[in-house]
PDB file of C-alpha atoms in Angstrom:
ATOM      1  CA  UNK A   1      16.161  -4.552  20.872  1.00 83.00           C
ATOM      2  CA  UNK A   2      14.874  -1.069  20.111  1.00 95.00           C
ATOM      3  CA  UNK A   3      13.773  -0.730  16.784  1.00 97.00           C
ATOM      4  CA  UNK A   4      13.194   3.148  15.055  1.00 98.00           C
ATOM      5  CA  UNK A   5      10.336   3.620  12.617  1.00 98.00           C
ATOM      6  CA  UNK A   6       9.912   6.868  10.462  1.00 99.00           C
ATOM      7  CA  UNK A   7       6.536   8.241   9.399  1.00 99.00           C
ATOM      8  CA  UNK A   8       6.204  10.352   6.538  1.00 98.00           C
ATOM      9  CA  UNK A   9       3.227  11.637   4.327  1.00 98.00           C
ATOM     10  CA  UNK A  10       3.983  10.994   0.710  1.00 98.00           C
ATOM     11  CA  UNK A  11       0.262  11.724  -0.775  1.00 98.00           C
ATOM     12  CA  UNK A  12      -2.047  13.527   1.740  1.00 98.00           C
ATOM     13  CA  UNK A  13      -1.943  14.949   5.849  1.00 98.00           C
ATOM     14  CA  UNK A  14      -2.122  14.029   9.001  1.00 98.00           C
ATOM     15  CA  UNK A  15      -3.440  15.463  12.156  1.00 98.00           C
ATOM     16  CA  UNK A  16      -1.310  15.469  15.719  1.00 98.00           C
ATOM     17  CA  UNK A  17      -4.021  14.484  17.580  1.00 98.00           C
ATOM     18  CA  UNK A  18      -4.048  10.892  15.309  1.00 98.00           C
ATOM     19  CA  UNK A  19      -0.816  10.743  15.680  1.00 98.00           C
ATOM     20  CA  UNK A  20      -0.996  10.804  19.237  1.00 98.00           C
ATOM     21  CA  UNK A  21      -3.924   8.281  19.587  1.00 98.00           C
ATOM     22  CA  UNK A  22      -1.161   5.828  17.268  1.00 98.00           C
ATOM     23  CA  UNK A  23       1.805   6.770  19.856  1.00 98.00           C
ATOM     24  CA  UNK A  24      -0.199   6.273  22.832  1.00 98.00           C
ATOM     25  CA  UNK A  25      -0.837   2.193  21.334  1.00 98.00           C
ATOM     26  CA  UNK A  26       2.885   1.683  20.695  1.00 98.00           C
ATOM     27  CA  UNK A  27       3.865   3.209  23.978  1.00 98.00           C
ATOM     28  CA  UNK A  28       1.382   1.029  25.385  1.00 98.00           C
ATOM     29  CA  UNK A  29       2.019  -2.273  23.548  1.00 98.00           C
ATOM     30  CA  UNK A  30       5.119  -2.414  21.854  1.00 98.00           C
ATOM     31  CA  UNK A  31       7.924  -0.494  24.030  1.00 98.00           C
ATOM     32  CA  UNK A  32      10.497  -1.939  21.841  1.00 98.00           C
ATOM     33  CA  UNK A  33       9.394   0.290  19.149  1.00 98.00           C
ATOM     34  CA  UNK A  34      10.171   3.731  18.710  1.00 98.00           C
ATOM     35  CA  UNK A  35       7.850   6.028  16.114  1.00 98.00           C
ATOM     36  CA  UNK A  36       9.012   9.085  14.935  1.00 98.00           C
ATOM     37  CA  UNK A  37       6.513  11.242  12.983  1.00 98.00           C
ATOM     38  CA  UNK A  38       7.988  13.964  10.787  1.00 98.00           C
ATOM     39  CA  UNK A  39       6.985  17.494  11.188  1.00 98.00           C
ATOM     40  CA  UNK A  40       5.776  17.258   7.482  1.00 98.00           C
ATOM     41  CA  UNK A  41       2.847  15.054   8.283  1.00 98.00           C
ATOM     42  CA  UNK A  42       1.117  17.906   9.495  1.00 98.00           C
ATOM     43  CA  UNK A  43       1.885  20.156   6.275  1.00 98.00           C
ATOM     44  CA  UNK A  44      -0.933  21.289   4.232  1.00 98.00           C
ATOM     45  CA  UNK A  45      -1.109  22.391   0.715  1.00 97.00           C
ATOM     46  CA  UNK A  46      -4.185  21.631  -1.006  1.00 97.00           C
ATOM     47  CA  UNK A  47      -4.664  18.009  -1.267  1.00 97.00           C
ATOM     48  CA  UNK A  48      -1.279  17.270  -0.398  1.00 98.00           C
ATOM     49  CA  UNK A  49       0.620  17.056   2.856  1.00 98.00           C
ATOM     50  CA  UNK A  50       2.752  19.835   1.652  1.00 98.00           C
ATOM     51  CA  UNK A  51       3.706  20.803  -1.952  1.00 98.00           C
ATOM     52  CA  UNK A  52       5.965  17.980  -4.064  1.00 98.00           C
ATOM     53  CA  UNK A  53       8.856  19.266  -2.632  1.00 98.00           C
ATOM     54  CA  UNK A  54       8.564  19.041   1.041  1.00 98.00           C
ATOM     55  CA  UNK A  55       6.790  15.761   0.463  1.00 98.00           C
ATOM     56  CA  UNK A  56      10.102  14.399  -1.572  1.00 98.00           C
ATOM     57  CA  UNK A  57      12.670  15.618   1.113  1.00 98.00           C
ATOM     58  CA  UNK A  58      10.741  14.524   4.036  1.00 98.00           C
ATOM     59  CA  UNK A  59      10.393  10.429   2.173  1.00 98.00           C
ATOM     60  CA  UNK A  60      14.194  10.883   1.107  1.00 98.00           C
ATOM     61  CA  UNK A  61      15.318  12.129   5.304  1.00 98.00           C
ATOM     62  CA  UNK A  62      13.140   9.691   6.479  1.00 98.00           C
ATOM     63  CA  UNK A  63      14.748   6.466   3.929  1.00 98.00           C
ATOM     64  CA  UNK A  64      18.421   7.868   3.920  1.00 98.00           C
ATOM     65  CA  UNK A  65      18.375   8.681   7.912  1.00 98.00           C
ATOM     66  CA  UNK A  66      20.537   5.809   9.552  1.00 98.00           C
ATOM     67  CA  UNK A  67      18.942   6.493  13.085  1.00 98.00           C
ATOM     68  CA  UNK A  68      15.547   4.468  11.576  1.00 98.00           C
ATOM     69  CA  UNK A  69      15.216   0.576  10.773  1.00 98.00           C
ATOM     70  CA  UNK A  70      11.783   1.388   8.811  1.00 98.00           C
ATOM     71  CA  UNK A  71       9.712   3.703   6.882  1.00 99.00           C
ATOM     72  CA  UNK A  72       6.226   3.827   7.618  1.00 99.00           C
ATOM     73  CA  UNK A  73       3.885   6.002   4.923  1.00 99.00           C
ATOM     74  CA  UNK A  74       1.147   7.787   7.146  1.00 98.00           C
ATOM     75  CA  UNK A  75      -1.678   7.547   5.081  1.00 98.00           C
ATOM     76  CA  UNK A  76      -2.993   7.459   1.540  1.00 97.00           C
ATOM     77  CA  UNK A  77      -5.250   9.362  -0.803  1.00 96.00           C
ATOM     78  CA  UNK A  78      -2.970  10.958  -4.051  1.00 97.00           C
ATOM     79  CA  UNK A  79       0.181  12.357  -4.316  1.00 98.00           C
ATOM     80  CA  UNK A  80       3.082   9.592  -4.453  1.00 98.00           C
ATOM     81  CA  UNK A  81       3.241   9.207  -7.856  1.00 98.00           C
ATOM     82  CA  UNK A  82       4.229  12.768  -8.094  1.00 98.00           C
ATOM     83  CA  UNK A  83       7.397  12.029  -5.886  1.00 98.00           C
ATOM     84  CA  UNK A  84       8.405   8.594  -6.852  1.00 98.00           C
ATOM     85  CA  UNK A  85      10.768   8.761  -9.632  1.00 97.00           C
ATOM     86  CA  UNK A  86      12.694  12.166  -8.100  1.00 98.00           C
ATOM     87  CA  UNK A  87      12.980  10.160  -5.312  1.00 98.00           C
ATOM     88  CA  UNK A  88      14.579   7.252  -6.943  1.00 97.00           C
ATOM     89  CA  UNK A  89      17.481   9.296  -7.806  1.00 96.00           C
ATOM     90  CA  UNK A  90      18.097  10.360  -4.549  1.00 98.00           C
ATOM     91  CA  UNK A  91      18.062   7.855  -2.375  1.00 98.00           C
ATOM     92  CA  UNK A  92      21.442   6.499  -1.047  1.00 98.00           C
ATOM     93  CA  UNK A  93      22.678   2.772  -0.123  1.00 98.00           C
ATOM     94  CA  UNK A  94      21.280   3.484   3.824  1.00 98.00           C
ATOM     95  CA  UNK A  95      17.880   3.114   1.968  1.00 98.00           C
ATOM     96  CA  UNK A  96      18.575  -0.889   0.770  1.00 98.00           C
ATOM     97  CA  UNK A  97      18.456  -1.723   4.476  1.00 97.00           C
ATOM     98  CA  UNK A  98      14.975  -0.496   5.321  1.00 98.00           C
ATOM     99  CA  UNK A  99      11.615  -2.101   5.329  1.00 98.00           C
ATOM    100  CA  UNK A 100       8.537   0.249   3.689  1.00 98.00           C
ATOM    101  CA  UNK A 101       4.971  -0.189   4.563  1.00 99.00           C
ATOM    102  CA  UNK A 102       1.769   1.167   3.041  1.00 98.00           C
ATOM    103  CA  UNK A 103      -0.998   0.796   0.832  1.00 98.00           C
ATOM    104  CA  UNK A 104      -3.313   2.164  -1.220  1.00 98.00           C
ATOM    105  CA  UNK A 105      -1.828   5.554  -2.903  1.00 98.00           C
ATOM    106  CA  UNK A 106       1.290   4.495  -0.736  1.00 98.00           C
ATOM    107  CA  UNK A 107       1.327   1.022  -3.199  1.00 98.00           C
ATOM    108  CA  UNK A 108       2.981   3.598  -6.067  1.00 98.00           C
ATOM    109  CA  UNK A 109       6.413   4.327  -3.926  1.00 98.00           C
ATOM    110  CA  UNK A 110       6.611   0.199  -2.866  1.00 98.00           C
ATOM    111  CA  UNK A 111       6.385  -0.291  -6.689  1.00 98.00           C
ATOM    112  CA  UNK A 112       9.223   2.015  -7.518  1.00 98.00           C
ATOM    113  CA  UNK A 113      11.446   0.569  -4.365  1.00 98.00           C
ATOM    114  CA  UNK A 114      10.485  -3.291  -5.556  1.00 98.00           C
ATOM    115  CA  UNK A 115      11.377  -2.215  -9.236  1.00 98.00           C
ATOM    116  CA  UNK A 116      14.588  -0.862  -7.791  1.00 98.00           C
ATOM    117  CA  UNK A 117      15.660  -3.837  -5.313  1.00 98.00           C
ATOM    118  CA  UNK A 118      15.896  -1.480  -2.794  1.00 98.00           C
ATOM    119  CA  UNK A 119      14.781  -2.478   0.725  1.00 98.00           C
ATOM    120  CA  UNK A 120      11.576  -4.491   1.695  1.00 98.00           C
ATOM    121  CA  UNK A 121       8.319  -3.063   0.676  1.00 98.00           C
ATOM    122  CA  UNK A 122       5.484  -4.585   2.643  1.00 98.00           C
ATOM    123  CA  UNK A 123       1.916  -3.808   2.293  1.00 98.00           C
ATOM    124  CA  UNK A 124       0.383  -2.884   5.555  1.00 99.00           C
ATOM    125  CA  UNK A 125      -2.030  -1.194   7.608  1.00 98.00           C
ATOM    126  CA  UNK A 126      -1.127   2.944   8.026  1.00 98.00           C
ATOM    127  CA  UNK A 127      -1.351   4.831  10.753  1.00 98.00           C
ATOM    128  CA  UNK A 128      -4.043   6.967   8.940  1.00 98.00           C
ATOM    129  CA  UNK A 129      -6.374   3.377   9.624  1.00 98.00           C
ATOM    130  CA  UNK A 130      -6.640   4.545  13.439  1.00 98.00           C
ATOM    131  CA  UNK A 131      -9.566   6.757  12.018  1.00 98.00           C
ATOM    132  CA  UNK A 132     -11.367   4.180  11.639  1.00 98.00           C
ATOM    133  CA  UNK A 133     -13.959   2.304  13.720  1.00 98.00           C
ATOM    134  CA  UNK A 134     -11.886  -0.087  15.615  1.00 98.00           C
ATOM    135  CA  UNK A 135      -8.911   0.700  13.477  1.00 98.00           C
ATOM    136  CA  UNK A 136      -6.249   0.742  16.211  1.00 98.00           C
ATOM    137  CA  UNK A 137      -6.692  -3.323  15.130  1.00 98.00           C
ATOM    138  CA  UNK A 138      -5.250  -2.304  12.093  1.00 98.00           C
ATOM    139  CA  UNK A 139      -2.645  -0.454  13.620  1.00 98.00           C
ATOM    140  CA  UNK A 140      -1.549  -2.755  15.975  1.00 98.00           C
ATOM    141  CA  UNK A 141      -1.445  -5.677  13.135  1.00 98.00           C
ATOM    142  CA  UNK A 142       1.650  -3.537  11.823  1.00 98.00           C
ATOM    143  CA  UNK A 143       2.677  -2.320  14.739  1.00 98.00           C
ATOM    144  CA  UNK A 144       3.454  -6.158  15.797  1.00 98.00           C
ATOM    145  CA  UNK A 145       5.210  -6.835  12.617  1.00 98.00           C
ATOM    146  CA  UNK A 146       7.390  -4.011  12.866  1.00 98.00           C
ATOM    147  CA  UNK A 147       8.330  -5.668  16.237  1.00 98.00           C
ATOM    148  CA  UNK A 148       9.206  -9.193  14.654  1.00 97.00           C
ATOM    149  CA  UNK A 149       5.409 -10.569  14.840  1.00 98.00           C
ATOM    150  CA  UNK A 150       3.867 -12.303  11.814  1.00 96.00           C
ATOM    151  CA  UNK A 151       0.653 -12.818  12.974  1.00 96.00           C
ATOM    152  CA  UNK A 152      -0.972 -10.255  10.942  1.00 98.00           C
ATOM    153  CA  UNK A 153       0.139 -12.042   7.733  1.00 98.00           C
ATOM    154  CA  UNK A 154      -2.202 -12.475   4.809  1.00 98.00           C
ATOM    155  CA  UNK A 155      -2.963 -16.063   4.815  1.00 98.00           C
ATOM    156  CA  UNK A 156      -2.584 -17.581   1.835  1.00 97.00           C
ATOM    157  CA  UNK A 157       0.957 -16.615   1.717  1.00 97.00           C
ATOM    158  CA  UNK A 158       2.860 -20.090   1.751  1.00 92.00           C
ATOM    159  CA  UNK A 159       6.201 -18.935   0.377  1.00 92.00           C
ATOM    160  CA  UNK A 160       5.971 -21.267  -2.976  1.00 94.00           C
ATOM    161  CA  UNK A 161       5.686 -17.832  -4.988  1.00 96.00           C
ATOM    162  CA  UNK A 162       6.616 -14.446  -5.235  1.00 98.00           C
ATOM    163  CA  UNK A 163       3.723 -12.185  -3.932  1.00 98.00           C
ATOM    164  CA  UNK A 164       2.508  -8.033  -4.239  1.00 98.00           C
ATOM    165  CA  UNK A 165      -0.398  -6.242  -3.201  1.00 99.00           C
ATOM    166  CA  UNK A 166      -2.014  -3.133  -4.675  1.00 98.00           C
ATOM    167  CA  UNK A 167      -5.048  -0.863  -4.835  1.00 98.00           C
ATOM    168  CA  UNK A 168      -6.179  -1.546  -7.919  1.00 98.00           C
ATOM    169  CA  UNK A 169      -6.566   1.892  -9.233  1.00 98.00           C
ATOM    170  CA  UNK A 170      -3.342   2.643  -8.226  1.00 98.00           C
ATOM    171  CA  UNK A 171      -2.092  -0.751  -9.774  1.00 98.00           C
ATOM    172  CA  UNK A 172      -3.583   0.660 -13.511  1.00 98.00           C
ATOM    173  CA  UNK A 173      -1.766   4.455 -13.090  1.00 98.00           C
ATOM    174  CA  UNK A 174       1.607   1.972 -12.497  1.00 98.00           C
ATOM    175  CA  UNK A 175       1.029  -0.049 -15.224  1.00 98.00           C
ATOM    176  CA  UNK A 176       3.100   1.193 -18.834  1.00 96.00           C
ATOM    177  CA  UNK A 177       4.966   3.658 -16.392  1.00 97.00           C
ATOM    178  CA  UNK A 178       9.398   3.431 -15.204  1.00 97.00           C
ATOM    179  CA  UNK A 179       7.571   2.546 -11.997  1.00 98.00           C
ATOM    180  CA  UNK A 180       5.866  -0.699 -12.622  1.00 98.00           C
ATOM    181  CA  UNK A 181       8.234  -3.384 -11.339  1.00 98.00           C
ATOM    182  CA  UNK A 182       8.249  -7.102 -13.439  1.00 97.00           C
ATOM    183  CA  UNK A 183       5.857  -8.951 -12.097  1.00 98.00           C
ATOM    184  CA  UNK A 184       6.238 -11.715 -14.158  1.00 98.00           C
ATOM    185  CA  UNK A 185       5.828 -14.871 -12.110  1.00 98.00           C
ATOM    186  CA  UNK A 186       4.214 -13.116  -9.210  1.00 98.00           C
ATOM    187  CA  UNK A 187       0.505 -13.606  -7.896  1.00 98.00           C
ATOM    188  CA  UNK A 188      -1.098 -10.077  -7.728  1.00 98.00           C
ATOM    189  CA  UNK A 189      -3.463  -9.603  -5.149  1.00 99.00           C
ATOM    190  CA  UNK A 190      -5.713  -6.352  -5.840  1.00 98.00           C
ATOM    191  CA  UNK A 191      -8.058  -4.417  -3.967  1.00 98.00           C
ATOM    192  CA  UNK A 192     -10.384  -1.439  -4.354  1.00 98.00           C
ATOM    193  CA  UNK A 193     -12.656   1.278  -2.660  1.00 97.00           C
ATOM    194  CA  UNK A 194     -15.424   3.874  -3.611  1.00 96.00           C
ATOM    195  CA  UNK A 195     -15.450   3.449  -7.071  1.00 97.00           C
ATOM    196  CA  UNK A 196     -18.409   2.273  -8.887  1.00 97.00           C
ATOM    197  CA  UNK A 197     -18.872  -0.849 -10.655  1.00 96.00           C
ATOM    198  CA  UNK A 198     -18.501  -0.358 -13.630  1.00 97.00           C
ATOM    199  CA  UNK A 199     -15.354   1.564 -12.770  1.00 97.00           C
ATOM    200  CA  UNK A 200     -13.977  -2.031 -11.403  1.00 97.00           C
ATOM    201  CA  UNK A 201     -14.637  -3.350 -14.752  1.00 98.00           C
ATOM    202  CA  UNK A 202     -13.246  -0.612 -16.471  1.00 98.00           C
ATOM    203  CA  UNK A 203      -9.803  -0.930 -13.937  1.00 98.00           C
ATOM    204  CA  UNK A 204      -9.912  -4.853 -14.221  1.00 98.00           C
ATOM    205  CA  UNK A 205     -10.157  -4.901 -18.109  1.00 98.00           C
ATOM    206  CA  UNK A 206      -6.715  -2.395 -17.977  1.00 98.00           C
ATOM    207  CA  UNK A 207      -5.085  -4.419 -15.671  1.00 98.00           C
ATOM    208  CA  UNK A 208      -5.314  -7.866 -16.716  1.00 98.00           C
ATOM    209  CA  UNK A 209      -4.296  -7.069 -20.119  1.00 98.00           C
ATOM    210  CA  UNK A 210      -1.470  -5.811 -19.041  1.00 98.00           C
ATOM    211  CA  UNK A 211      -0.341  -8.185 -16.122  1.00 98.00           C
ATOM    212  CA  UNK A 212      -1.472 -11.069 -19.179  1.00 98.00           C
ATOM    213  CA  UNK A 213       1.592  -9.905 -21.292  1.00 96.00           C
ATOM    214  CA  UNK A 214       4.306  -9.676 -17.941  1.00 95.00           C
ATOM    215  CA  UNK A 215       2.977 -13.349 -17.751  1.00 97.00           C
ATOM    216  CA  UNK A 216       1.925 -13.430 -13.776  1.00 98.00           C
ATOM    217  CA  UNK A 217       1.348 -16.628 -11.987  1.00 98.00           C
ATOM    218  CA  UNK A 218      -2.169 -15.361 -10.814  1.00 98.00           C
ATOM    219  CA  UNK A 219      -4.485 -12.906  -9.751  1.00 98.00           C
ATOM    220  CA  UNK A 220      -6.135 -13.047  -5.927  1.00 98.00           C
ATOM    221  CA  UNK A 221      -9.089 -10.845  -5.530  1.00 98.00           C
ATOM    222  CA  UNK A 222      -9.312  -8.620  -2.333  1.00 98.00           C
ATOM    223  CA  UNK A 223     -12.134  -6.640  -0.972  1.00 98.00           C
ATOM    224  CA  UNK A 224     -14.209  -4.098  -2.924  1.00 98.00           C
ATOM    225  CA  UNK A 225     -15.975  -1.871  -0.292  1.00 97.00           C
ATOM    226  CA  UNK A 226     -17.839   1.042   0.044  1.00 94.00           C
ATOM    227  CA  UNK A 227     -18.993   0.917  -3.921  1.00 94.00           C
ATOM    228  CA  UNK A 228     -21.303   3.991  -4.547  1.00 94.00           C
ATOM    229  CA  UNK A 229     -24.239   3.506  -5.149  1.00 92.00           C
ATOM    230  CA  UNK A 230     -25.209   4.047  -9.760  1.00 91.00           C
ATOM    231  CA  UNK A 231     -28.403   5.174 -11.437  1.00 90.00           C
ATOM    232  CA  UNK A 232     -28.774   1.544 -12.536  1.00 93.00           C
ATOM    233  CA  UNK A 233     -27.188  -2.024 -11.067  1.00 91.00           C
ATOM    234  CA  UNK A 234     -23.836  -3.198 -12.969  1.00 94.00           C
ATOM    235  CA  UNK A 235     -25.730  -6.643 -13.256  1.00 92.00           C
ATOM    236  CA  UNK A 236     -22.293  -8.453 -11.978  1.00 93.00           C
ATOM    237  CA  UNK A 237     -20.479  -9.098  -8.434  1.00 94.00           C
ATOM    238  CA  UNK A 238     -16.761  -7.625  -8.769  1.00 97.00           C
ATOM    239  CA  UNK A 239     -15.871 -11.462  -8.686  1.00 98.00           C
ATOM    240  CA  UNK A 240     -17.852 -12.623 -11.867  1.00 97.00           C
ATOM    241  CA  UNK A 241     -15.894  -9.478 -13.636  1.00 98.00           C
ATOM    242  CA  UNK A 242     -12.282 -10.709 -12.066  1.00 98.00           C
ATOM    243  CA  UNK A 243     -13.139 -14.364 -13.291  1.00 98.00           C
ATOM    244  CA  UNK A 244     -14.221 -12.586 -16.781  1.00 98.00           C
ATOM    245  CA  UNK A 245     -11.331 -10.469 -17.507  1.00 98.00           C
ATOM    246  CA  UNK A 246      -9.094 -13.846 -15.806  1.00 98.00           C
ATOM    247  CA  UNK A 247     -10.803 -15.906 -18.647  1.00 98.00           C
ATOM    248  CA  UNK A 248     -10.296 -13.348 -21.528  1.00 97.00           C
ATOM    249  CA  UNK A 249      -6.408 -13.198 -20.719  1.00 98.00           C
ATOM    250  CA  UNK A 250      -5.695 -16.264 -19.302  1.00 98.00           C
ATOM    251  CA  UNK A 251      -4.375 -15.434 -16.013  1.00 98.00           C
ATOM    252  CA  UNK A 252      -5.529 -17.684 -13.495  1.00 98.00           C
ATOM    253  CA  UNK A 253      -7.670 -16.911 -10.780  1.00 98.00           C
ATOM    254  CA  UNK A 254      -6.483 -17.978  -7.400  1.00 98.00           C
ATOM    255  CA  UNK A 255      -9.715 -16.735  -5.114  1.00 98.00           C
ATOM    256  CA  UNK A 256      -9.773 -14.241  -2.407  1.00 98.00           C
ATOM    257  CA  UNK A 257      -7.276 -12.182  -0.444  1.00 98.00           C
ATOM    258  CA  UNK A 258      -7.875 -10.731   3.009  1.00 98.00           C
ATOM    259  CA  UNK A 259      -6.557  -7.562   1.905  1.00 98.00           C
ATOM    260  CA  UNK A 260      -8.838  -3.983   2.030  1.00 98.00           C
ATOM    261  CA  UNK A 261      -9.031  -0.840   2.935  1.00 98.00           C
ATOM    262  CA  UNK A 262     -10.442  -1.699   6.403  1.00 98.00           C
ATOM    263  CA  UNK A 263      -9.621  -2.775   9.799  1.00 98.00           C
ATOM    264  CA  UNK A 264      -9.364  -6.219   8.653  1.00 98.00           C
ATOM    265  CA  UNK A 265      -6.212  -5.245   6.315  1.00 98.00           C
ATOM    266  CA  UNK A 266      -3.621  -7.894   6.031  1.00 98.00           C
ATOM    267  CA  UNK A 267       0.059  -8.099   6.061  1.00 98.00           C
ATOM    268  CA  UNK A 268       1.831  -8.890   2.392  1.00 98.00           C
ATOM    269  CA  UNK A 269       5.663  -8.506   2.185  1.00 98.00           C
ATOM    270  CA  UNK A 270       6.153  -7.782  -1.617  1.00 98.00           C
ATOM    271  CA  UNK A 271       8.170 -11.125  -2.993  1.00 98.00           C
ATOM    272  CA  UNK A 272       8.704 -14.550  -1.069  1.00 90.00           C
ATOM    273  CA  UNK A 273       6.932 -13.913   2.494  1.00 68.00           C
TER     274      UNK A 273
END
């Protein structure tokens, strides 16, 4: 059965040429899928992939379009935060019956939609990974679970518990804001890039005091990568500061979580995979 994905840009742009590399692989590999980029994934406006406005209509099309079965954020970088709650309001019962996948800056729209019970948010490799070296592995991972695969799962998913995934810089912006879902119950897996560590610390010691008082069932530690380099070592791995900031709130550490922003970027369906 032919299944319709949308592609929107709800933080930063896109280029045609990507987006050609990522519909020559699905063309190639999955037939059964059909990917529809939207004109506004080119847009450019500063940072963004278009001013707020443009970047709100083209997520609210793309979710309230019954011609698509998913909704598939291009890329991160900033600027979904800035759309979220207007498009809350907007979006119409067609949007309950989608899935959502994305990460990273992306992470801030599948918090509002989890908060909201509206359709299946699912953190997953973007098209915008094709950029990288060997990231059309990425890219496929998704690719296949948009086409019923599960392959690409993270592995210690085992169904026993609610699960989410999130940058986690973009997890401490959520946190204290309408868009931070309850979590209570839930292991958090987190993950970060290119920030220093001390900057970890700093984003750990937020986070765990606030995911201590939702009362979480535990937090899994993905990868930290590409960490620049500071005028002096932190004098701690990022997971002797998890296990810290665990022990200070008592949320238990559960280990690792093949989660990242890389190629290696597993699959994690918010709630019971």
């Amino acid at each position: 059965m032919t299944k319709s994905i949308a592609i929107c840009a709800p933080s930063t742009p896109f280029t045609r040429d990507d987006a050609a590399r990522v519909l020559a692989l699905a063309e190639a590999e999955f037939p059964e899928l059909r990917l529809h980029f939207h004109d506004q994934c080119f847009a450019s406006e500063g940072h963004f992939a278009g001013p707020d406005a443009l970047r709100l209509s083209a997520f609210v099309e793309c979710a309230n379009d019954t011609a698509f079965d998913a909704v598939w954020f291009v890329r991160g970088g900033y600027g979904a935060n800035r759309i979220a709650m207007d498009a809350l309001a907007r979006l119409s019962p067609v949007a309950h019956d989608k899935e959502y996948l994305g990460y990273s800056d992306g992470g801030t729209l599948l918090a509002m939609l989890y908060r909201a019970r509206i359709g299946r948010p699912v953190h997953a490799p973007m098209p915008g990974d094709i950029r990288r070296t060997g990231g059309e592995a990425a890219v496929r991972r998704s690719l296949d679970w948009l086409a019923g695969g599960r392959a690409g799962l993270e592995p210690t998913l085992d169904g026993t518990q609610p699960v989410v995934a999130f940058n986690l810089m973009t997890l401490a912006m959520l946190c204290g804001t309408p868009l931070m879902p309850d979590l209570s119950g839930h292991v958090v897996m987190v993950e970060e890039v290119a920030e220093y560590h001390y900057a970890v610390d700093r984003l750990l010691f937020h986070v765990t005091g606030n995911l201590a008082r939702i009362g979480i069932a535990g937090l899994r530690l993905g990868r930290v990568s590409d960490v620049p380099e500071n005028d002096r070592p932190f004098g701690a791995g990022v997971e002797d500061m998890v296990r810290h900031w665990c022990g200070h709130t008592g949320i238990p550490y559960l280990g690792t979580a093949d989660i990242g922003h890389d190629v290696d970027n597993r699959i994690v369906p918010f709630g019971l995979a």
